[in-house]
Amino acid sequence: MDISRNWLTQYVAVDCDIPTLCDKLTMAGIEVEAVESAGTVPAGVVVGRILERKPHPDSDHMSVCKVDVGLGEPLQIVCGAPNCDAGNTVPVALIGTVFHTPEGDFKIKKSKLRGVESMGMMCSEKELGLSDNHEGLMILDSSLKLGTPVEKLYPGDTRIEVEVTPNRPDWLSMWGIARDVSCLFGVEAKLPEIKVPECNTPAPNLVTVEAPDLCPRYIGRVIRNVKVGPSPKWMRERLESVGLRSINNIVDVTNFVLMELGQPLHAFDLAKLEGGRVVARRAKSGEKIVTLDGKELTLEPRHLVIADAAKPMALAGVMGGEYSGVTDATTDVLIESALFLPSNIRATSRELGISSDSSYRFERGVDFDMCAVASDRAVQLILETAGGELASEKVDVNSGRPEEKVIPCRFDRIRALIGTEVSNERIVDILRRLHLKVDEVTETGCRVTAPLFRLDLSREADLAEEVARIHGLDKIPEIPVDGKLCHSIGEDTYWRLQGLRDKVIETGFYECMHYSMVNVNSALADRRFRREDLIELSNPLSLELAVLRPGLLGEMLGTIERNISRRNLNLRLFEIGKVFCGNPELFPEERFELCMVLTGQRSPERYSGERKLEYDFYDLKGALETLFELARVKRYRFVPAEDARFRPGHAAEVWIEGKKAGAFGELAADLTRGWRTTYPVFAAQLEVDVILAADHGTGYYVPFPLFPATERDVAFVADETLSNADILEFIRKCKLPDLESAQVFDVFVDDKLKAEHKKSMAYALIFRNRERTLTDAEVNARFEKLRTRLASELKVELR
């Protein structure tokens, strides 16, 4: 939003410099983003009169002039303007005057032009920054005193660009800003008096509203016998001061009122409206309209249009139609001042890719009461600038005035919220200066009625914010914050979650994030749950967001399918997020879950036969082992399992310290049916709380061992049901001194062993003492103790 200082002073006195005004606005929440001087005449330009004009001896288009600037001896100035005639009063830039231009500064100096000395420069309006006119010199009033600084005659303007937050549409007008400025400086703000001639001529069919839910108010009135032409200078200057281009007097009035009052208007050429009337209705499916910017749009019933008796003439609240606008031939106009549903205008504008000053305001909400005021103001200005006569009564079709919000205000509560002392009288004065209705004032509080232009006020805290920003945010005292350390950062829940998240990323997986609200089909893709286990929202935005996700698998499946459909086949994805279950026998109501997914080529960047290697079950198992190692989870095991989510015989459960932590495996065929991939998809779902609750040891740092290790191998034939996890757990429970690690390095089965339902297994045992070198006798004694216990307790056949 651009503010013109000169325009602003028409409504409220601003007796301060620009920096002070900008500081006040910013501290009051109207953030100033840029300040630009406009139409400022440089110092050193004075009023002069041309006494004599002679042709230049060495140029056909230049003249040598004698110019009196009130300093005694006339100046000789060489000029190329066609109207540098003797007797004309013109602006003269004296030697030393500095002009500021986009190309850089230049200074007027004593110079010679084609051999003739020139002691200054006579200026056009463009050179002074007053307009784009550069066809000749600017002609001034002959009665002006010579030598008068031109900057006093044309003081210029300052354009202030402010950032308006979406909750304050009332600031999208000069009058809205003036209201707050009046409160900040303690002066009165006044609108110009609006006088409209009475006209009681009925117009029963002028306005019809067929969609009152999308158009709560529509005011129309007719003005006949207008004369379309240029706007007066004062109006052109006002529009140019805020960056708008003058078009003609009728259109300029609608733009002027838009910027002055914040109410968008539209002027229809009455002769172009079939039936001489307008209808606010929903568009018909496939109906077309060509907007003012030349775009042809195909409309649907969700779009609101302003039509005549046959066709749409404007896209309501967004942009007028190409064939409905005012032209030089227009004599009769219909002035529209309306109110449209903000959400519909916002959706229409974004869907069709059209934005305008009008849609920007309608999207945020306009004042119901200002609709009628703006209509009167437009009629007043059109009659002043274009003549004509008001030819119809004010046709006002509306659904009734909305109720104003009444907010109880407690003075002590206001002071408590803003953290500073403000008197009761000051609070009441601020609220009233902001044009809020304040009544029932007592020693403890008052009742505040928010006008319809303040759509953001709904509760007591909003009133506290108004008092704080007007009273002065800089007056709120600084109060030191006392911080108390209760626990270490390592005990913070989200710190630990972030640590786990980082460790999954270290294993080479990429993070996904999905919404917590999902549709029922996505939720039930996780076969652990039934419909009655889901937590449903009481007022969902749509059926696609009807329930809370019970697990992460359902939405992850959708992400995998979208990637595969776009031929992104090699995926390593994960998500850590909160899930919700309505069945306490299955899970707690809220918990955190980890979902990891793997599919595609193991080494897509390689060549030859390596490109044929695909991810398999053991790649995901290895990723989990790496994760547990990074998280320093020591006691875990994988147990073969059958799970409806996974392919039979290709799934396993994860157990950590005796607690079930989740499951992983190859996804069942019906979950991936129809996907355009030949690669199997592997997934894991783990309970985050079980991982975080595991024993992670005492610290990260382990000193590098200074003494050598001794290795022993043990091999044996065991029953085929004896798993690697069982053996490792048995070795751990033996608690052999100085045993650093145990790892399987061979599993062998031949026909003979298979027939006996047995298998051969071999383990590497590493012994190391961190304080001295172990002797062979010590290692052998411990090794033999383990072999003996393996044979006696696990019933294995040592080899």
mmCIF file of C-alpha atoms in Angstrom, residues 212-532:
data_model
loop_
_atom_site.group_PDB
_atom_site.id
_atom_site.type_symbol
_atom_site.label_atom_id
_atom_site.label_comp_id
_atom_site.label_asym_id
_atom_site.label_seq_id
_atom_site.Cartn_x
_atom_site.Cartn_y
_atom_site.Cartn_z
ATOM 1 C CA PRO A 212 -26.818 -13.473 -1.782
ATOM 2 C CA ASP A 213 -24.426 -15.906 -0.072
ATOM 3 C CA LEU A 214 -21.624 -14.663 -2.342
ATOM 4 C CA CYS A 215 -22.843 -11.046 -2.620
ATOM 5 C CA PRO A 216 -24.194 -9.799 0.735
ATOM 6 C CA ARG A 217 -24.650 -6.224 -0.524
ATOM 7 C CA TYR A 218 -24.901 -4.512 -3.918
ATOM 8 C CA ILE A 219 -25.581 -0.807 -4.420
ATOM 9 C CA GLY A 220 -26.264 0.520 -7.886
ATOM 10 C CA ARG A 221 -27.242 3.965 -9.168
ATOM 11 C CA VAL A 222 -27.370 5.606 -12.579
ATOM 12 C CA ILE A 223 -25.839 8.921 -13.689
ATOM 13 C CA ARG A 224 -26.842 10.223 -17.121
ATOM 14 C CA ASN A 225 -25.385 12.724 -19.585
ATOM 15 C CA VAL A 226 -21.829 12.561 -18.277
ATOM 16 C CA LYS A 227 -18.988 13.911 -20.384
ATOM 17 C CA VAL A 228 -16.026 11.550 -20.420
ATOM 18 C CA GLY A 229 -12.689 13.337 -20.613
ATOM 19 C CA PRO A 230 -9.492 14.095 -18.719
ATOM 20 C CA SER A 231 -9.641 14.372 -14.962
ATOM 21 C CA PRO A 232 -8.861 17.649 -13.228
ATOM 22 C CA LYS A 233 -5.232 18.231 -12.298
ATOM 23 C CA TRP A 234 -5.744 17.713 -8.566
ATOM 24 C CA MET A 235 -7.195 14.233 -9.121
ATOM 25 C CA ARG A 236 -4.453 13.221 -11.556
ATOM 26 C CA GLU A 237 -1.856 14.328 -9.030
ATOM 27 C CA ARG A 238 -3.512 12.340 -6.261
ATOM 28 C CA LEU A 239 -3.590 9.160 -8.328
ATOM 29 C CA GLU A 240 -0.048 9.609 -9.621
ATOM 30 C CA SER A 241 1.178 10.157 -6.062
ATOM 31 C CA VAL A 242 0.251 6.558 -5.208
ATOM 32 C CA GLY A 243 1.423 5.056 -8.492
ATOM 33 C CA LEU A 244 -1.849 4.966 -10.456
ATOM 34 C CA ARG A 245 -2.187 6.141 -14.047
ATOM 35 C CA SER A 246 -4.943 8.554 -14.981
ATOM 36 C CA ILE A 247 -7.358 7.131 -17.597
ATOM 37 C CA ASN A 248 -10.445 9.342 -17.743
ATOM 38 C CA ASN A 249 -12.566 11.211 -15.245
ATOM 39 C CA ILE A 250 -15.087 8.375 -14.651
ATOM 40 C CA VAL A 251 -12.505 5.608 -14.172
ATOM 41 C CA ASP A 252 -10.273 7.930 -12.165
ATOM 42 C CA VAL A 253 -13.131 8.606 -9.725
ATOM 43 C CA THR A 254 -13.532 4.870 -9.046
ATOM 44 C CA ASN A 255 -9.777 4.534 -8.495
ATOM 45 C CA PHE A 256 -9.705 7.652 -6.329
ATOM 46 C CA VAL A 257 -12.487 6.346 -4.067
ATOM 47 C CA LEU A 258 -10.775 2.943 -3.942
ATOM 48 C CA MET A 259 -7.586 4.517 -2.584
ATOM 49 C CA GLU A 260 -9.390 7.064 -0.411
ATOM 50 C CA LEU A 261 -11.952 4.820 1.308
ATOM 51 C CA GLY A 262 -10.772 1.286 0.525
ATOM 52 C CA GLN A 263 -14.034 0.361 -1.229
ATOM 53 C CA PRO A 264 -13.628 -1.037 -4.771
ATOM 54 C CA LEU A 265 -16.094 0.379 -7.309
ATOM 55 C CA HIS A 266 -16.906 -0.329 -10.932
ATOM 56 C CA ALA A 267 -18.439 1.927 -13.573
ATOM 57 C CA PHE A 268 -20.516 0.220 -16.286
ATOM 58 C CA ASP A 269 -21.448 1.878 -19.551
ATOM 59 C CA LEU A 270 -25.229 1.651 -19.195
ATOM 60 C CA ALA A 271 -25.730 1.499 -22.954
ATOM 61 C CA LYS A 272 -23.730 -1.748 -23.102
ATOM 62 C CA LEU A 273 -25.873 -3.491 -20.496
ATOM 63 C CA GLU A 274 -28.590 -5.464 -22.227
ATOM 64 C CA GLY A 275 -31.860 -4.751 -20.466
ATOM 65 C CA GLY A 276 -30.278 -1.784 -18.694
ATOM 66 C CA ARG A 277 -29.670 -3.777 -15.515
ATOM 67 C CA VAL A 278 -27.130 -5.903 -13.672
ATOM 68 C CA VAL A 279 -27.463 -9.358 -12.097
ATOM 69 C CA ALA A 280 -25.077 -10.755 -9.472
ATOM 70 C CA ARG A 281 -25.190 -14.490 -10.123
ATOM 71 C CA ARG A 282 -23.106 -17.616 -10.349
ATOM 72 C CA ALA A 283 -21.557 -18.258 -13.730
ATOM 73 C CA LYS A 284 -22.949 -20.989 -15.921
ATOM 74 C CA SER A 285 -20.718 -23.973 -16.590
ATOM 75 C CA GLY A 286 -18.510 -23.195 -19.607
ATOM 76 C CA GLU A 287 -19.598 -19.560 -19.793
ATOM 77 C CA LYS A 288 -16.882 -17.248 -21.158
ATOM 78 C CA ILE A 289 -15.821 -13.686 -20.476
ATOM 79 C CA VAL A 290 -13.047 -11.438 -21.793
ATOM 80 C CA THR A 291 -11.601 -9.299 -18.986
ATOM 81 C CA LEU A 292 -10.155 -5.795 -19.248
ATOM 82 C CA ASP A 293 -6.631 -7.178 -19.646
ATOM 83 C CA GLY A 294 -7.722 -9.073 -22.776
ATOM 84 C CA LYS A 295 -7.786 -12.582 -21.287
ATOM 85 C CA GLU A 296 -10.609 -14.932 -22.257
ATOM 86 C CA LEU A 297 -11.731 -16.993 -19.278
ATOM 87 C CA THR A 298 -13.925 -20.083 -19.079
ATOM 88 C CA LEU A 299 -16.071 -19.934 -15.973
ATOM 89 C CA GLU A 300 -17.774 -22.433 -13.671
ATOM 90 C CA PRO A 301 -20.715 -22.087 -11.237
ATOM 91 C CA ARG A 302 -18.273 -21.491 -8.345
ATOM 92 C CA HIS A 303 -17.354 -18.136 -9.940
ATOM 93 C CA LEU A 304 -19.490 -15.061 -9.271
ATOM 94 C CA VAL A 305 -20.184 -12.700 -12.171
ATOM 95 C CA ILE A 306 -21.990 -9.414 -12.687
ATOM 96 C CA ALA A 307 -24.109 -9.943 -15.771
ATOM 97 C CA ASP A 308 -26.652 -8.034 -17.757
ATOM 98 C CA ALA A 309 -29.848 -9.660 -18.983
ATOM 99 C CA ALA A 310 -27.909 -11.999 -21.298
ATOM 100 C CA LYS A 311 -24.200 -12.377 -20.553
ATOM 101 C CA PRO A 312 -21.513 -11.781 -17.926
ATOM 102 C CA MET A 313 -20.086 -8.258 -17.972
ATOM 103 C CA ALA A 314 -17.594 -8.497 -15.095
ATOM 104 C CA LEU A 315 -15.874 -11.062 -12.896
ATOM 105 C CA ALA A 316 -17.303 -9.941 -9.560
ATOM 106 C CA GLY A 317 -14.773 -8.376 -7.238
ATOM 107 C CA VAL A 318 -11.830 -9.245 -9.485
ATOM 108 C CA MET A 319 -11.939 -7.455 -12.840
ATOM 109 C CA GLY A 320 -14.389 -5.866 -15.228
ATOM 110 C CA GLY A 321 -15.212 -7.202 -18.667
ATOM 111 C CA GLU A 322 -13.572 -5.801 -21.778
ATOM 112 C CA TYR A 323 -16.888 -4.731 -23.310
ATOM 113 C CA SER A 324 -18.510 -3.149 -20.261
ATOM 114 C CA GLY A 325 -16.048 -0.364 -19.506
ATOM 115 C CA VAL A 326 -16.403 3.379 -19.943
ATOM 116 C CA THR A 327 -15.155 4.909 -23.215
ATOM 117 C CA ASP A 328 -15.112 8.396 -24.714
ATOM 118 C CA ALA A 329 -18.533 7.668 -26.227
ATOM 119 C CA THR A 330 -20.141 6.832 -22.873
ATOM 120 C CA THR A 331 -22.915 9.151 -21.714
ATOM 121 C CA ASP A 332 -24.763 7.105 -19.076
ATOM 122 C CA VAL A 333 -23.039 5.077 -16.339
ATOM 123 C CA LEU A 334 -24.114 2.637 -13.652
ATOM 124 C CA ILE A 335 -21.954 2.878 -10.536
ATOM 125 C CA GLU A 336 -21.447 -0.371 -8.630
ATOM 126 C CA SER A 337 -20.489 -0.448 -4.951
ATOM 127 C CA ALA A 338 -20.721 -3.959 -3.585
ATOM 128 C CA LEU A 339 -19.650 -6.441 -0.966
ATOM 129 C CA PHE A 340 -18.478 -9.948 -1.931
ATOM 130 C CA LEU A 341 -17.608 -13.058 0.074
ATOM 131 C CA PRO A 342 -13.830 -12.890 0.710
ATOM 132 C CA SER A 343 -13.189 -16.635 0.430
ATOM 133 C CA ASN A 344 -14.922 -16.812 -2.956
ATOM 134 C CA ILE A 345 -12.982 -13.854 -4.341
ATOM 135 C CA ARG A 346 -9.725 -15.340 -3.065
ATOM 136 C CA ALA A 347 -10.444 -18.725 -4.640
ATOM 137 C CA THR A 348 -11.549 -17.172 -7.959
ATOM 138 C CA SER A 349 -8.522 -14.873 -8.157
ATOM 139 C CA ARG A 350 -6.038 -17.677 -7.541
ATOM 140 C CA GLU A 351 -7.761 -20.250 -9.720
ATOM 141 C CA LEU A 352 -7.972 -17.944 -12.736
ATOM 142 C CA GLY A 353 -4.596 -16.300 -12.126
ATOM 143 C CA ILE A 354 -5.995 -12.754 -11.970
ATOM 144 C CA SER A 355 -5.204 -10.248 -9.243
ATOM 145 C CA SER A 356 -6.207 -6.611 -8.986
ATOM 146 C CA ASP A 357 -6.416 -3.815 -6.441
ATOM 147 C CA SER A 358 -10.088 -4.681 -6.018
ATOM 148 C CA SER A 359 -9.590 -8.415 -5.457
ATOM 149 C CA TYR A 360 -6.752 -7.662 -3.023
ATOM 150 C CA ARG A 361 -9.202 -5.757 -0.827
ATOM 151 C CA PHE A 362 -12.226 -8.010 -1.269
ATOM 152 C CA GLU A 363 -10.096 -11.049 -0.323
ATOM 153 C CA ARG A 364 -9.380 -9.481 3.052
ATOM 154 C CA GLY A 365 -12.859 -8.088 3.670
ATOM 155 C CA VAL A 366 -14.314 -4.613 3.205
ATOM 156 C CA ASP A 367 -16.520 -2.525 5.471
ATOM 157 C CA PHE A 368 -20.268 -3.101 5.084
ATOM 158 C CA ASP A 369 -21.030 0.524 6.026
ATOM 159 C CA MET A 370 -18.370 2.001 3.734
ATOM 160 C CA CYS A 371 -20.167 0.473 0.754
ATOM 161 C CA ALA A 372 -22.863 3.187 0.887
ATOM 162 C CA VAL A 373 -20.430 6.000 1.779
ATOM 163 C CA ALA A 374 -18.217 5.130 -1.198
ATOM 164 C CA SER A 375 -21.221 5.114 -3.526
ATOM 165 C CA ASP A 376 -22.166 8.623 -2.404
ATOM 166 C CA ARG A 377 -18.575 9.817 -2.716
ATOM 167 C CA ALA A 378 -18.314 8.458 -6.268
ATOM 168 C CA VAL A 379 -21.558 10.178 -7.308
ATOM 169 C CA GLN A 380 -20.345 13.454 -5.813
ATOM 170 C CA LEU A 381 -17.004 13.344 -7.652
ATOM 171 C CA ILE A 382 -18.478 12.230 -10.990
ATOM 172 C CA LEU A 383 -20.976 15.096 -10.949
ATOM 173 C CA GLU A 384 -18.097 17.496 -10.150
ATOM 174 C CA THR A 385 -15.658 16.208 -12.770
ATOM 175 C CA ALA A 386 -17.880 14.845 -15.559
ATOM 176 C CA GLY A 387 -21.171 16.709 -15.144
ATOM 177 C CA GLY A 388 -24.449 14.937 -15.767
ATOM 178 C CA GLU A 389 -27.275 14.312 -13.346
ATOM 179 C CA LEU A 390 -28.190 11.580 -10.909
ATOM 180 C CA ALA A 391 -30.977 9.637 -12.630
ATOM 181 C CA SER A 392 -32.008 6.943 -10.153
ATOM 182 C CA GLU A 393 -32.496 6.318 -6.497
ATOM 183 C CA LYS A 394 -29.864 4.386 -4.596
ATOM 184 C CA VAL A 395 -30.763 0.729 -5.178
ATOM 185 C CA ASP A 396 -29.390 -1.157 -2.183
ATOM 186 C CA VAL A 397 -29.860 -4.937 -2.239
ATOM 187 C CA ASN A 398 -28.435 -6.552 0.894
ATOM 188 C CA SER A 399 -28.866 -9.435 3.314
ATOM 189 C CA GLY A 400 -28.967 -7.221 6.384
ATOM 190 C CA ARG A 401 -26.262 -5.423 8.328
ATOM 191 C CA PRO A 402 -23.957 -7.794 10.240
ATOM 192 C CA GLU A 403 -23.915 -7.512 14.000
ATOM 193 C CA GLU A 404 -21.054 -5.596 15.532
ATOM 194 C CA LYS A 405 -18.884 -7.432 18.033
ATOM 195 C CA VAL A 406 -19.222 -6.332 21.643
ATOM 196 C CA ILE A 407 -16.077 -6.904 23.710
ATOM 197 C CA PRO A 408 -15.899 -6.525 27.508
ATOM 198 C CA CYS A 409 -12.775 -4.607 28.513
ATOM 199 C CA ARG A 410 -11.201 -4.830 31.995
ATOM 200 C CA PHE A 411 -8.640 -2.113 32.653
ATOM 201 C CA ASP A 412 -6.500 -4.218 34.991
ATOM 202 C CA ARG A 413 -6.427 -7.020 32.432
ATOM 203 C CA ILE A 414 -5.285 -4.592 29.709
ATOM 204 C CA ARG A 415 -2.454 -3.357 31.920
ATOM 205 C CA ALA A 416 -1.461 -6.919 32.811
ATOM 206 C CA LEU A 417 -1.336 -7.978 29.147
ATOM 207 C CA ILE A 418 0.804 -5.067 27.945
ATOM 208 C CA GLY A 419 3.028 -5.023 31.018
ATOM 209 C CA THR A 420 2.954 -1.306 31.752
ATOM 210 C CA GLU A 421 0.891 1.256 33.618
ATOM 211 C CA VAL A 422 -1.754 3.038 31.553
ATOM 212 C CA SER A 423 -4.519 5.027 33.195
ATOM 213 C CA ASN A 424 -8.168 4.121 32.742
ATOM 214 C CA GLU A 425 -8.765 7.456 31.041
ATOM 215 C CA ARG A 426 -5.886 6.880 28.599
ATOM 216 C CA ILE A 427 -7.218 3.440 27.660
ATOM 217 C CA VAL A 428 -10.699 4.833 26.969
ATOM 218 C CA ASP A 429 -9.248 7.781 25.027
ATOM 219 C CA ILE A 430 -7.152 5.508 22.777
ATOM 220 C CA LEU A 431 -10.081 3.235 21.995
ATOM 221 C CA ARG A 432 -12.339 6.170 21.154
ATOM 222 C CA ARG A 433 -9.701 7.862 18.978
ATOM 223 C CA LEU A 434 -9.523 4.607 17.009
ATOM 224 C CA HIS A 435 -13.225 5.158 16.216
ATOM 225 C CA LEU A 436 -14.360 2.311 18.478
ATOM 226 C CA LYS A 437 -17.587 2.778 20.405
ATOM 227 C CA VAL A 438 -16.904 2.826 24.158
ATOM 228 C CA ASP A 439 -19.731 2.910 26.709
ATOM 229 C CA GLU A 440 -20.646 1.681 30.194
ATOM 230 C CA VAL A 441 -17.352 3.051 31.526
ATOM 231 C CA THR A 442 -16.762 2.241 35.224
ATOM 232 C CA GLU A 443 -13.755 2.252 37.516
ATOM 233 C CA THR A 444 -12.910 -1.316 36.536
ATOM 234 C CA GLY A 445 -13.734 -1.515 32.849
ATOM 235 C CA CYS A 446 -15.955 -0.641 29.938
ATOM 236 C CA ARG A 447 -17.781 -2.144 27.003
ATOM 237 C CA VAL A 448 -16.277 -1.772 23.526
ATOM 238 C CA THR A 449 -18.206 -2.187 20.284
ATOM 239 C CA ALA A 450 -15.986 -2.880 17.309
ATOM 240 C CA PRO A 451 -17.136 -1.174 14.092
ATOM 241 C CA LEU A 452 -17.512 -3.264 10.964
ATOM 242 C CA PHE A 453 -14.281 -1.931 9.468
ATOM 243 C CA ARG A 454 -12.348 -3.580 12.321
ATOM 244 C CA LEU A 455 -12.788 -7.222 11.400
ATOM 245 C CA ASP A 456 -9.759 -8.162 13.493
ATOM 246 C CA LEU A 457 -11.197 -7.218 16.890
ATOM 247 C CA SER A 458 -12.936 -10.078 18.689
ATOM 248 C CA ARG A 459 -11.510 -10.419 22.212
ATOM 249 C CA GLU A 460 -9.973 -8.512 25.090
ATOM 250 C CA ALA A 461 -6.407 -9.332 24.015
ATOM 251 C CA ASP A 462 -7.067 -7.508 20.717
ATOM 252 C CA LEU A 463 -7.979 -4.376 22.648
ATOM 253 C CA ALA A 464 -4.775 -4.706 24.680
ATOM 254 C CA GLU A 465 -2.799 -4.811 21.450
ATOM 255 C CA GLU A 466 -4.483 -1.613 20.252
ATOM 256 C CA VAL A 467 -3.675 0.189 23.494
ATOM 257 C CA ALA A 468 -0.062 -1.037 23.430
ATOM 258 C CA ARG A 469 0.721 0.059 19.883
ATOM 259 C CA ILE A 470 -0.884 3.484 20.225
ATOM 260 C CA HIS A 471 0.398 4.196 23.734
ATOM 261 C CA GLY A 472 3.857 3.192 22.512
ATOM 262 C CA LEU A 473 5.580 -0.165 22.379
ATOM 263 C CA ASP A 474 8.781 1.650 23.398
ATOM 264 C CA LYS A 475 7.108 2.520 26.721
ATOM 265 C CA ILE A 476 6.769 -1.099 27.724
ATOM 266 C CA PRO A 477 9.547 -1.692 30.291
ATOM 267 C CA GLU A 478 12.201 -4.322 29.803
ATOM 268 C CA ILE A 479 11.773 -7.092 32.371
ATOM 269 C CA PRO A 480 14.624 -9.614 32.685
ATOM 270 C CA VAL A 481 13.547 -13.187 32.134
ATOM 271 C CA ASP A 482 14.527 -15.618 34.880
ATOM 272 C CA GLY A 483 15.635 -18.941 33.474
ATOM 273 C CA LYS A 484 15.946 -22.089 35.544
ATOM 274 C CA LEU A 485 17.785 -25.196 34.446
ATOM 275 C CA CYS A 486 15.630 -28.123 35.483
ATOM 276 C CA HIS A 487 17.073 -30.978 33.445
ATOM 277 C CA SER A 488 19.822 -31.503 30.925
ATOM 278 C CA ILE A 489 19.122 -31.037 27.239
ATOM 279 C CA GLY A 490 19.635 -34.764 26.774
ATOM 280 C CA GLU A 491 16.386 -35.408 28.638
ATOM 281 C CA ASP A 492 14.377 -33.175 26.317
ATOM 282 C CA THR A 493 11.942 -35.263 24.268
ATOM 283 C CA TYR A 494 12.374 -33.404 21.000
ATOM 284 C CA TRP A 495 16.142 -33.253 21.366
ATOM 285 C CA ARG A 496 16.224 -37.042 21.529
ATOM 286 C CA LEU A 497 13.812 -37.286 18.601
ATOM 287 C CA GLN A 498 16.009 -35.011 16.536
ATOM 288 C CA GLY A 499 19.019 -37.114 17.460
ATOM 289 C CA LEU A 500 17.272 -40.262 16.227
ATOM 290 C CA ARG A 501 16.208 -38.437 13.071
ATOM 291 C CA ASP A 502 19.807 -37.422 12.385
ATOM 292 C CA LYS A 503 20.998 -40.993 12.829
ATOM 293 C CA VAL A 504 18.472 -42.313 10.288
ATOM 294 C CA ILE A 505 19.724 -39.684 7.851
ATOM 295 C CA GLU A 506 23.290 -40.900 8.504
ATOM 296 C CA THR A 507 22.258 -44.339 7.247
ATOM 297 C CA GLY A 508 21.452 -42.774 3.859
ATOM 298 C CA PHE A 509 17.686 -42.268 4.088
ATOM 299 C CA TYR A 510 15.786 -39.121 3.042
ATOM 300 C CA GLU A 511 13.105 -37.652 5.278
ATOM 301 C CA CYS A 512 9.428 -37.321 4.316
ATOM 302 C CA MET A 513 6.719 -35.385 6.135
ATOM 303 C CA HIS A 514 3.000 -36.065 5.824
ATOM 304 C CA TYR A 515 -0.144 -34.599 7.345
ATOM 305 C CA SER A 516 -1.480 -36.147 10.552
ATOM 306 C CA MET A 517 -5.012 -36.057 9.094
ATOM 307 C CA VAL A 518 -5.643 -38.684 6.405
ATOM 308 C CA ASN A 519 -8.488 -40.462 4.665
ATOM 309 C CA VAL A 520 -9.864 -43.764 5.920
ATOM 310 C CA ASN A 521 -8.380 -45.871 3.095
ATOM 311 C CA SER A 522 -4.891 -44.568 3.827
ATOM 312 C CA ALA A 523 -5.303 -45.278 7.530
ATOM 313 C CA LEU A 524 -6.494 -48.853 6.942
ATOM 314 C CA ALA A 525 -3.603 -49.634 4.573
ATOM 315 C CA ASP A 526 -1.788 -50.484 7.807
ATOM 316 C CA ARG A 527 -3.251 -53.957 8.416
ATOM 317 C CA ARG A 528 -2.784 -53.687 12.194
ATOM 318 C CA PHE A 529 -5.864 -51.484 12.455
ATOM 319 C CA ARG A 530 -9.593 -51.767 11.882
ATOM 320 C CA ARG A 531 -12.131 -48.996 11.304
ATOM 321 C CA GLU A 532 -13.128 -48.908 14.982
#
